[in-house]
Structure formats: C-alpha cells, structure tokens
Amino acid sequence: MDYSLSLVTFKIGEEYYGVDIMDVKEIINNKSVIPIPNSPDFVEGIITLRGAIIPIIDLAKRFRFESEVAEEDEDYMQGIMIISVYDLIIGVVLNKINKVIKIPITMLQYTSQVNSGIGSEYIKGVIRHNNALLIVLDIKRLFNKNELLQLSGDI
C-alpha cells in the first residue's frame, strides 16, 4: 500500500512550508481584495469567488513575519490558497507558492523542536526535501475557530 502525502509547498520569509493538498480546495490568481474595516491586521479583506464571499488571511502577518515584497521569481507564483477550516471557506494569500510534492509518509518527522516563527502546536511535522527543511502545517490549527466565526460574521 502506498502511504504518501501530497503537499502544497510555499515559502514565507526564509522558511519553507507545506500543507496537505486534501485541505486545499484550489489555488487562484490574486484577485482584488476588498478591505474590511476594523478587522485584525492579518485579515487582508474579502473576495468574491463564484458568488461566495471569502475572507482573505495573510499568514506572514498572522505569525508576525517580516513583510515580503512580491518578487518576480520563476520558481514561485503568487496566489490565494482557498482552504476549508471548520466548515468555513477562507483564502490564504501567499507571495511565494512553490509546487505540489508527493512524499512517503515515513519521511514526516514529528518534532516540537522546530525553530520557526510558527508555534509547534501548528506543526504536523518536518521533512527534509531538496536539502532544506520543509515544515508541514496543520491547517486546522492555524486559525482559532472563534476568530474565524467572528470574521465570517463581520462580512
């Protein structure tokens, strides 16, 4: 039996991250984001996608990483990763989306000793990929349910 994990990979700051592709509904090109007054600083605003209003979150701001200016880089694309968390659809803006990789599940190492700007409670594990450390995030733990419910009530 093939036990593998497909990950959507991206870069925030100097760190590489991945999320399980099963948590990702789609990746879209950047759209015009409409700001929401008095929202938390990591909320970029909202977009409409096929008639649905979707709040847009910036992970770099959520975890207080230095803001990055999007660069033209052929290895990365910019976009919004549409995910489902607690039955709510949200978008995560990413300036450096890399690619989807498939890894054997046995490569995933579980550790709480990762030195990244994201707390260990948000991390499923770590893998070594292309001579770099790839931090696999638990997308459902990245966002507080009450926070998201309040956000969805504000739009």
Short mmCIF file of N, CA and C in Angstrom, two decimals:
data_model
loop_
_atom_site.label_atom_id
_atom_site.label_comp_id
_atom_site.label_asym_id
_atom_site.label_seq_id
_atom_site.Cartn_x
_atom_site.Cartn_y
_atom_site.Cartn_z
N MET A 1 0.84 -1.17 0.00
CA MET A 1 0.00 0.00 0.00
C MET A 1 0.89 1.24 0.00
N ASP A 2 0.53 2.22 -0.82
CA ASP A 2 1.31 3.45 -0.96
C ASP A 2 0.81 4.50 0.03
N TYR A 3 1.56 4.68 1.11
CA TYR A 3 1.20 5.72 2.08
C TYR A 3 2.05 6.94 1.79
N SER A 4 1.45 7.87 1.07
CA SER A 4 2.19 9.08 0.73
C SER A 4 1.34 10.29 1.07
N LEU A 5 2.00 11.41 1.08
CA LEU A 5 1.39 12.68 1.43
C LEU A 5 1.70 13.65 0.32
N SER A 6 0.67 14.29 -0.23
CA SER A 6 0.87 15.33 -1.23
C SER A 6 0.74 16.68 -0.54
N LEU A 7 1.73 17.52 -0.74
CA LEU A 7 1.79 18.81 -0.05
C LEU A 7 1.86 19.96 -1.04
N VAL A 8 1.08 21.01 -0.78
CA VAL A 8 1.23 22.28 -1.48
C VAL A 8 2.32 23.01 -0.71
N THR A 9 3.41 23.37 -1.39
CA THR A 9 4.54 24.00 -0.70
C THR A 9 4.62 25.49 -1.03
N PHE A 10 5.13 26.24 -0.06
CA PHE A 10 5.27 27.68 -0.23
C PHE A 10 6.35 28.17 0.72
N LYS A 11 6.75 29.40 0.52
CA LYS A 11 7.81 29.98 1.33
C LYS A 11 7.28 31.25 1.98
N ILE A 12 7.54 31.39 3.28
CA ILE A 12 7.27 32.64 4.00
C ILE A 12 8.58 33.03 4.65
N GLY A 13 9.06 34.21 4.33
CA GLY A 13 10.37 34.63 4.83
C GLY A 13 11.42 33.69 4.27
N GLU A 14 12.21 33.10 5.15
CA GLU A 14 13.27 32.18 4.73
C GLU A 14 12.89 30.72 4.92
N GLU A 15 11.69 30.47 5.44
CA GLU A 15 11.27 29.11 5.75
C GLU A 15 10.36 28.53 4.67
N TYR A 16 10.46 27.22 4.47
CA TYR A 16 9.60 26.50 3.54
C TYR A 16 8.51 25.78 4.33
N TYR A 17 7.29 25.87 3.83
CA TYR A 17 6.14 25.26 4.49
C TYR A 17 5.36 24.41 3.49
N GLY A 18 4.56 23.52 4.03
CA GLY A 18 3.67 22.72 3.20
C GLY A 18 2.40 22.44 3.95
N VAL A 19 1.31 22.28 3.19
CA VAL A 19 0.03 21.87 3.77
C VAL A 19 -0.49 20.71 2.93
N ASP A 20 -1.21 19.83 3.59
CA ASP A 20 -1.79 18.66 2.92
C ASP A 20 -2.72 19.14 1.81
N ILE A 21 -2.53 18.62 0.61
CA ILE A 21 -3.34 19.04 -0.53
C ILE A 21 -4.82 18.75 -0.30
N MET A 22 -5.12 17.79 0.56
CA MET A 22 -6.52 17.47 0.85
C MET A 22 -7.23 18.60 1.61
N ASP A 23 -6.45 19.49 2.22
CA ASP A 23 -7.02 20.65 2.92
C ASP A 23 -7.20 21.85 1.99
N VAL A 24 -6.68 21.76 0.76
CA VAL A 24 -6.71 22.87 -0.18
C VAL A 24 -7.80 22.62 -1.21
N LYS A 25 -8.72 23.56 -1.31
CA LYS A 25 -9.79 23.44 -2.30
C LYS A 25 -9.28 23.83 -3.68
N GLU A 26 -8.52 24.92 -3.75
CA GLU A 26 -7.96 25.38 -5.01
C GLU A 26 -6.97 26.50 -4.74
N ILE A 27 -6.21 26.83 -5.77
CA ILE A 27 -5.32 27.99 -5.72
C ILE A 27 -5.72 28.88 -6.87
N ILE A 28 -5.96 30.15 -6.58
CA ILE A 28 -6.39 31.08 -7.60
C ILE A 28 -5.37 32.21 -7.73
N ASN A 29 -5.39 32.89 -8.86
CA ASN A 29 -4.56 34.07 -9.03
C ASN A 29 -5.06 35.15 -8.08
N ASN A 30 -4.16 36.05 -7.73
CA ASN A 30 -4.56 37.15 -6.85
C ASN A 30 -5.72 37.91 -7.49
N LYS A 31 -6.71 38.19 -6.67
CA LYS A 31 -7.86 38.98 -7.10
C LYS A 31 -7.85 40.26 -6.28
N SER A 32 -8.68 41.18 -6.68
CA SER A 32 -8.81 42.41 -5.90
C SER A 32 -9.45 42.09 -4.56
N VAL A 33 -8.74 42.39 -3.50
CA VAL A 33 -9.21 42.13 -2.15
C VAL A 33 -9.81 43.42 -1.61
N ILE A 34 -11.03 43.31 -1.11
CA ILE A 34 -11.73 44.46 -0.54
C ILE A 34 -11.46 44.48 0.96
N PRO A 35 -10.87 45.57 1.46
CA PRO A 35 -10.56 45.63 2.90
C PRO A 35 -11.82 45.60 3.76
N ILE A 36 -11.69 45.06 4.97
CA ILE A 36 -12.78 45.04 5.96
C ILE A 36 -12.38 45.99 7.08
N PRO A 37 -13.16 47.03 7.32
CA PRO A 37 -12.81 47.96 8.40
C PRO A 37 -12.78 47.26 9.76
N ASN A 38 -11.86 47.68 10.61
CA ASN A 38 -11.72 47.20 11.99
C ASN A 38 -11.48 45.70 12.11
N SER A 39 -10.90 45.09 11.09
CA SER A 39 -10.59 43.66 11.16
C SER A 39 -9.16 43.50 11.72
N PRO A 40 -8.83 42.30 12.21
CA PRO A 40 -7.45 42.08 12.69
C PRO A 40 -6.44 42.38 11.58
N ASP A 41 -5.23 42.76 11.96
CA ASP A 41 -4.23 43.19 10.97
C ASP A 41 -3.86 42.09 9.97
N PHE A 42 -4.03 40.82 10.32
CA PHE A 42 -3.67 39.75 9.40
C PHE A 42 -4.78 39.44 8.39
N VAL A 43 -5.93 40.09 8.54
CA VAL A 43 -7.03 39.91 7.59
C VAL A 43 -6.87 40.95 6.48
N GLU A 44 -6.60 40.46 5.29
CA GLU A 44 -6.41 41.36 4.15
C GLU A 44 -7.73 41.96 3.69
N GLY A 45 -8.81 41.19 3.82
CA GLY A 45 -10.12 41.65 3.37
C GLY A 45 -10.93 40.47 2.87
N ILE A 46 -11.75 40.73 1.86
CA ILE A 46 -12.60 39.69 1.29
C ILE A 46 -12.50 39.70 -0.24
N ILE A 47 -12.84 38.56 -0.82
CA ILE A 47 -13.02 38.46 -2.27
C ILE A 47 -14.35 37.75 -2.50
N THR A 48 -14.84 37.85 -3.72
CA THR A 48 -15.98 37.02 -4.11
C THR A 48 -15.46 36.00 -5.12
N LEU A 49 -15.86 34.76 -4.91
CA LEU A 49 -15.44 33.68 -5.79
C LEU A 49 -16.66 32.82 -6.08
N ARG A 50 -17.08 32.86 -7.34
CA ARG A 50 -18.28 32.12 -7.76
C ARG A 50 -19.47 32.40 -6.85
N GLY A 51 -19.65 33.66 -6.51
CA GLY A 51 -20.79 34.08 -5.71
C GLY A 51 -20.59 33.99 -4.21
N ALA A 52 -19.52 33.35 -3.75
CA ALA A 52 -19.26 33.22 -2.31
C ALA A 52 -18.32 34.34 -1.86
N ILE A 53 -18.58 34.86 -0.67
CA ILE A 53 -17.71 35.87 -0.08
C ILE A 53 -16.71 35.14 0.80
N ILE A 54 -15.43 35.36 0.53
CA ILE A 54 -14.37 34.61 1.21
C ILE A 54 -13.40 35.58 1.89
N PRO A 55 -13.22 35.44 3.22
CA PRO A 55 -12.21 36.26 3.90
C PRO A 55 -10.81 35.82 3.49
N ILE A 56 -9.91 36.79 3.39
CA ILE A 56 -8.54 36.54 2.96
C ILE A 56 -7.59 36.86 4.12
N ILE A 57 -6.77 35.86 4.46
CA ILE A 57 -5.82 35.95 5.57
C ILE A 57 -4.40 36.00 5.01
N ASP A 58 -3.53 36.76 5.65
CA ASP A 58 -2.11 36.79 5.30
C ASP A 58 -1.35 36.04 6.39
N LEU A 59 -0.81 34.85 6.05
CA LEU A 59 -0.10 34.04 7.05
C LEU A 59 1.14 34.75 7.59
N ALA A 60 1.83 35.49 6.73
CA ALA A 60 3.03 36.20 7.20
C ALA A 60 2.65 37.19 8.31
N LYS A 61 1.57 37.91 8.12
CA LYS A 61 1.12 38.85 9.16
C LYS A 61 0.56 38.10 10.37
N ARG A 62 -0.11 36.99 10.13
CA ARG A 62 -0.71 36.20 11.21
C ARG A 62 0.36 35.77 12.22
N PHE A 63 1.53 35.42 11.69
CA PHE A 63 2.61 34.95 12.56
C PHE A 63 3.73 35.97 12.72
N ARG A 64 3.42 37.20 12.35
CA ARG A 64 4.32 38.34 12.55
C ARG A 64 5.71 38.15 11.92
N PHE A 65 5.72 37.58 10.72
CA PHE A 65 6.95 37.53 9.95
C PHE A 65 7.15 38.89 9.30
N GLU A 66 8.39 39.18 8.91
CA GLU A 66 8.63 40.42 8.19
C GLU A 66 7.85 40.41 6.90
N SER A 67 7.28 41.56 6.56
CA SER A 67 6.54 41.65 5.30
C SER A 67 7.49 41.48 4.14
N GLU A 68 7.03 40.72 3.17
CA GLU A 68 7.84 40.49 1.99
C GLU A 68 7.24 41.21 0.81
N VAL A 69 8.10 41.75 -0.01
CA VAL A 69 7.64 42.32 -1.26
C VAL A 69 7.67 41.21 -2.29
N ALA A 70 6.57 41.05 -2.99
CA ALA A 70 6.50 40.01 -4.01
C ALA A 70 7.51 40.31 -5.11
N GLU A 71 8.27 39.30 -5.47
CA GLU A 71 9.30 39.46 -6.50
C GLU A 71 8.94 38.59 -7.69
N GLU A 72 9.47 38.97 -8.82
CA GLU A 72 9.34 38.11 -9.99
C GLU A 72 10.36 37.00 -9.84
N ASP A 73 9.91 35.79 -9.65
CA ASP A 73 10.80 34.65 -9.46
C ASP A 73 10.17 33.47 -10.16
N GLU A 74 10.90 32.89 -11.10
CA GLU A 74 10.32 31.83 -11.91
C GLU A 74 10.04 30.56 -11.13
N ASP A 75 10.64 30.39 -9.94
CA ASP A 75 10.39 29.20 -9.13
C ASP A 75 9.10 29.30 -8.32
N TYR A 76 8.55 30.48 -8.19
CA TYR A 76 7.39 30.69 -7.35
C TYR A 76 6.29 31.41 -8.12
N MET A 77 5.06 31.22 -7.66
CA MET A 77 3.96 32.01 -8.18
C MET A 77 3.23 32.65 -7.01
N GLN A 78 2.49 33.69 -7.29
CA GLN A 78 1.69 34.35 -6.27
C GLN A 78 0.26 33.87 -6.41
N GLY A 79 -0.46 33.83 -5.32
CA GLY A 79 -1.85 33.43 -5.41
C GLY A 79 -2.52 33.37 -4.07
N ILE A 80 -3.75 32.92 -4.11
CA ILE A 80 -4.55 32.75 -2.91
C ILE A 80 -4.93 31.28 -2.83
N MET A 81 -4.57 30.67 -1.72
CA MET A 81 -4.89 29.26 -1.48
C MET A 81 -6.24 29.23 -0.75
N ILE A 82 -7.22 28.62 -1.39
CA ILE A 82 -8.56 28.53 -0.82
C ILE A 82 -8.63 27.23 -0.01
N ILE A 83 -8.95 27.36 1.27
CA ILE A 83 -8.99 26.19 2.16
C ILE A 83 -10.31 26.16 2.92
N SER A 84 -10.62 25.00 3.47
CA SER A 84 -11.80 24.84 4.30
C SER A 84 -11.33 24.54 5.72
N VAL A 85 -11.74 25.37 6.66
CA VAL A 85 -11.39 25.20 8.07
C VAL A 85 -12.67 25.33 8.89
N TYR A 86 -12.98 24.31 9.67
CA TYR A 86 -14.20 24.30 10.50
C TYR A 86 -15.43 24.58 9.64
N ASP A 87 -15.48 24.01 8.46
CA ASP A 87 -16.59 24.19 7.52
C ASP A 87 -16.73 25.62 7.03
N LEU A 88 -15.71 26.44 7.23
CA LEU A 88 -15.69 27.79 6.69
C LEU A 88 -14.65 27.83 5.57
N ILE A 89 -14.97 28.54 4.51
CA ILE A 89 -14.03 28.68 3.40
C ILE A 89 -13.28 29.99 3.59
N ILE A 90 -11.95 29.91 3.61
CA ILE A 90 -11.13 31.11 3.72
C ILE A 90 -10.03 31.06 2.67
N GLY A 91 -9.46 32.20 2.39
CA GLY A 91 -8.34 32.28 1.46
C GLY A 91 -7.10 32.70 2.21
N VAL A 92 -5.99 32.14 1.82
CA VAL A 92 -4.70 32.49 2.42
C VAL A 92 -3.83 33.06 1.31
N VAL A 93 -3.47 34.32 1.43
CA VAL A 93 -2.65 34.96 0.42
C VAL A 93 -1.20 34.54 0.63
N LEU A 94 -0.58 34.10 -0.44
CA LEU A 94 0.82 33.67 -0.39
C LEU A 94 1.58 34.30 -1.55
N ASN A 95 2.70 34.93 -1.23
CA ASN A 95 3.51 35.55 -2.27
C ASN A 95 4.44 34.57 -2.96
N LYS A 96 4.72 33.44 -2.31
CA LYS A 96 5.69 32.50 -2.88
C LYS A 96 5.18 31.07 -2.78
N ILE A 97 4.23 30.72 -3.65
CA ILE A 97 3.75 29.35 -3.73
C ILE A 97 4.71 28.60 -4.63
N ASN A 98 5.18 27.44 -4.19
CA ASN A 98 6.16 26.69 -4.96
C ASN A 98 5.47 25.66 -5.83
N LYS A 99 5.28 24.46 -5.33
CA LYS A 99 4.68 23.40 -6.14
C LYS A 99 4.09 22.35 -5.23
N VAL A 100 3.42 21.39 -5.84
CA VAL A 100 2.89 20.26 -5.09
C VAL A 100 3.93 19.14 -5.16
N ILE A 101 4.26 18.59 -4.00
CA ILE A 101 5.20 17.47 -3.95
C ILE A 101 4.51 16.28 -3.30
N LYS A 102 4.96 15.12 -3.65
CA LYS A 102 4.43 13.89 -3.04
C LYS A 102 5.59 13.22 -2.32
N ILE A 103 5.38 12.93 -1.04
CA ILE A 103 6.43 12.33 -0.23
C ILE A 103 5.89 11.08 0.46
N PRO A 104 6.75 10.12 0.73
CA PRO A 104 6.32 8.99 1.55
C PRO A 104 6.02 9.49 2.96
N ILE A 105 4.94 9.02 3.55
CA ILE A 105 4.53 9.46 4.88
C ILE A 105 5.63 9.16 5.91
N THR A 106 6.47 8.17 5.63
CA THR A 106 7.54 7.82 6.56
C THR A 106 8.62 8.90 6.65
N MET A 107 8.66 9.83 5.68
CA MET A 107 9.63 10.93 5.73
C MET A 107 9.24 12.01 6.75
N LEU A 108 7.97 12.02 7.13
CA LEU A 108 7.49 13.04 8.05
C LEU A 108 7.99 12.74 9.45
N GLN A 109 8.74 13.66 10.01
CA GLN A 109 9.28 13.51 11.36
C GLN A 109 8.49 14.42 12.30
N TYR A 110 8.02 13.84 13.39
CA TYR A 110 7.23 14.59 14.35
C TYR A 110 8.18 15.18 15.39
N THR A 111 8.14 16.49 15.53
CA THR A 111 9.03 17.15 16.48
C THR A 111 8.40 18.43 16.99
N SER A 112 8.72 18.77 18.21
CA SER A 112 8.28 20.06 18.75
C SER A 112 9.47 21.01 18.84
N GLN A 113 10.58 20.59 18.28
CA GLN A 113 11.81 21.37 18.39
C GLN A 113 12.13 22.15 17.11
N VAL A 114 11.10 22.64 16.43
CA VAL A 114 11.31 23.40 15.20
C VAL A 114 11.47 24.86 15.56
N ASN A 115 12.51 25.49 15.05
CA ASN A 115 12.77 26.89 15.33
C ASN A 115 12.27 27.74 14.17
N SER A 116 10.97 27.92 14.11
CA SER A 116 10.39 28.80 13.10
C SER A 116 9.53 29.81 13.83
N GLY A 117 8.99 30.76 13.13
CA GLY A 117 8.15 31.77 13.76
C GLY A 117 6.76 31.26 14.09
N ILE A 118 6.46 30.05 13.67
CA ILE A 118 5.15 29.47 13.91
C ILE A 118 5.28 28.49 15.08
N GLY A 119 4.36 28.58 16.02
CA GLY A 119 4.42 27.72 17.20
C GLY A 119 4.28 26.25 16.87
N SER A 120 4.87 25.40 17.70
CA SER A 120 4.88 23.96 17.45
C SER A 120 3.47 23.36 17.44
N GLU A 121 2.52 24.02 18.09
CA GLU A 121 1.15 23.49 18.09
C GLU A 121 0.51 23.52 16.71
N TYR A 122 1.08 24.29 15.78
CA TYR A 122 0.54 24.40 14.42
C TYR A 122 1.25 23.46 13.44
N ILE A 123 2.23 22.72 13.92
CA ILE A 123 3.09 21.93 13.03
C ILE A 123 2.77 20.45 13.14
N LYS A 124 2.49 19.82 11.97
CA LYS A 124 2.27 18.37 11.92
C LYS A 124 3.58 17.62 11.99
N GLY A 125 4.60 18.18 11.36
CA GLY A 125 5.91 17.54 11.32
C GLY A 125 6.83 18.28 10.38
N VAL A 126 7.99 17.68 10.15
CA VAL A 126 9.02 18.28 9.33
C VAL A 126 9.57 17.21 8.41
N ILE A 127 9.92 17.61 7.19
CA ILE A 127 10.62 16.70 6.28
C ILE A 127 11.83 17.41 5.71
N ARG A 128 12.80 16.62 5.33
CA ARG A 128 13.95 17.15 4.61
C ARG A 128 13.67 16.93 3.15
N HIS A 129 13.66 18.03 2.37
CA HIS A 129 13.35 17.96 0.94
C HIS A 129 14.28 18.90 0.19
N ASN A 130 14.98 18.36 -0.78
CA ASN A 130 15.93 19.17 -1.58
C ASN A 130 16.91 19.94 -0.69
N ASN A 131 17.48 19.27 0.27
CA ASN A 131 18.47 19.85 1.19
C ASN A 131 17.94 21.02 2.00
N ALA A 132 16.64 21.09 2.17
CA ALA A 132 16.05 22.14 3.00
C ALA A 132 15.04 21.48 3.93
N LEU A 133 14.72 22.17 5.00
CA LEU A 133 13.71 21.70 5.93
C LEU A 133 12.37 22.24 5.48
N LEU A 134 11.39 21.37 5.36
CA LEU A 134 10.03 21.75 4.98
C LEU A 134 9.13 21.49 6.18
N ILE A 135 8.50 22.54 6.68
CA ILE A 135 7.64 22.45 7.85
C ILE A 135 6.21 22.20 7.37
N VAL A 136 5.65 21.09 7.80
CA VAL A 136 4.29 20.72 7.39
C VAL A 136 3.31 21.25 8.44
N LEU A 137 2.42 22.13 7.99
CA LEU A 137 1.49 22.79 8.90
C LEU A 137 0.18 22.02 9.01
N ASP A 138 -0.42 22.09 10.19
CA ASP A 138 -1.76 21.57 10.42
C ASP A 138 -2.72 22.75 10.20
N ILE A 139 -3.28 22.83 9.03
CA ILE A 139 -4.07 23.99 8.62
C ILE A 139 -5.25 24.24 9.55
N LYS A 140 -5.79 23.19 10.13
CA LYS A 140 -6.95 23.35 11.01
C LYS A 140 -6.57 23.97 12.35
N ARG A 141 -5.31 23.91 12.71
CA ARG A 141 -4.88 24.51 13.98
C ARG A 141 -4.33 25.92 13.81
N LEU A 142 -4.13 26.34 12.56
CA LEU A 142 -3.57 27.67 12.32
C LEU A 142 -4.52 28.79 12.71
N PHE A 143 -5.81 28.48 12.71
CA PHE A 143 -6.79 29.51 12.94
C PHE A 143 -7.70 29.13 14.10
N ASN A 144 -7.94 30.07 14.96
CA ASN A 144 -8.84 29.89 16.08
C ASN A 144 -10.27 29.87 15.56
N LYS A 145 -11.04 28.86 15.94
CA LYS A 145 -12.41 28.72 15.45
C LYS A 145 -13.26 29.94 15.77
N ASN A 146 -13.15 30.47 16.99
CA ASN A 146 -13.93 31.64 17.37
C ASN A 146 -13.55 32.85 16.53
N GLU A 147 -12.26 32.99 16.27
CA GLU A 147 -11.76 34.07 15.44
C GLU A 147 -12.38 34.01 14.04
N LEU A 148 -12.39 32.82 13.47
CA LEU A 148 -12.95 32.64 12.13
C LEU A 148 -14.45 32.85 12.11
N LEU A 149 -15.14 32.38 13.14
CA LEU A 149 -16.58 32.58 13.20
C LEU A 149 -16.91 34.07 13.32
N GLN A 150 -16.11 34.79 14.11
CA GLN A 150 -16.32 36.24 14.24
C GLN A 150 -16.05 36.91 12.90
N LEU A 151 -15.00 36.50 12.24
CA LEU A 151 -14.65 37.07 10.95
C LEU A 151 -15.76 36.83 9.94
N SER A 152 -16.29 35.61 9.91
CA SER A 152 -17.36 35.32 8.95
C SER A 152 -18.63 36.08 9.30
N GLY A 153 -18.81 36.40 10.57
CA GLY A 153 -19.97 37.21 10.97
C GLY A 153 -19.81 38.67 10.59
N ASP A 154 -18.56 39.12 10.43
CA ASP A 154 -18.29 40.51 10.09
C ASP A 154 -18.49 40.81 8.60
N ILE A 155 -18.56 39.74 7.78
CA ILE A 155 -18.67 40.00 6.34
C ILE A 155 -20.09 39.81 5.84
#
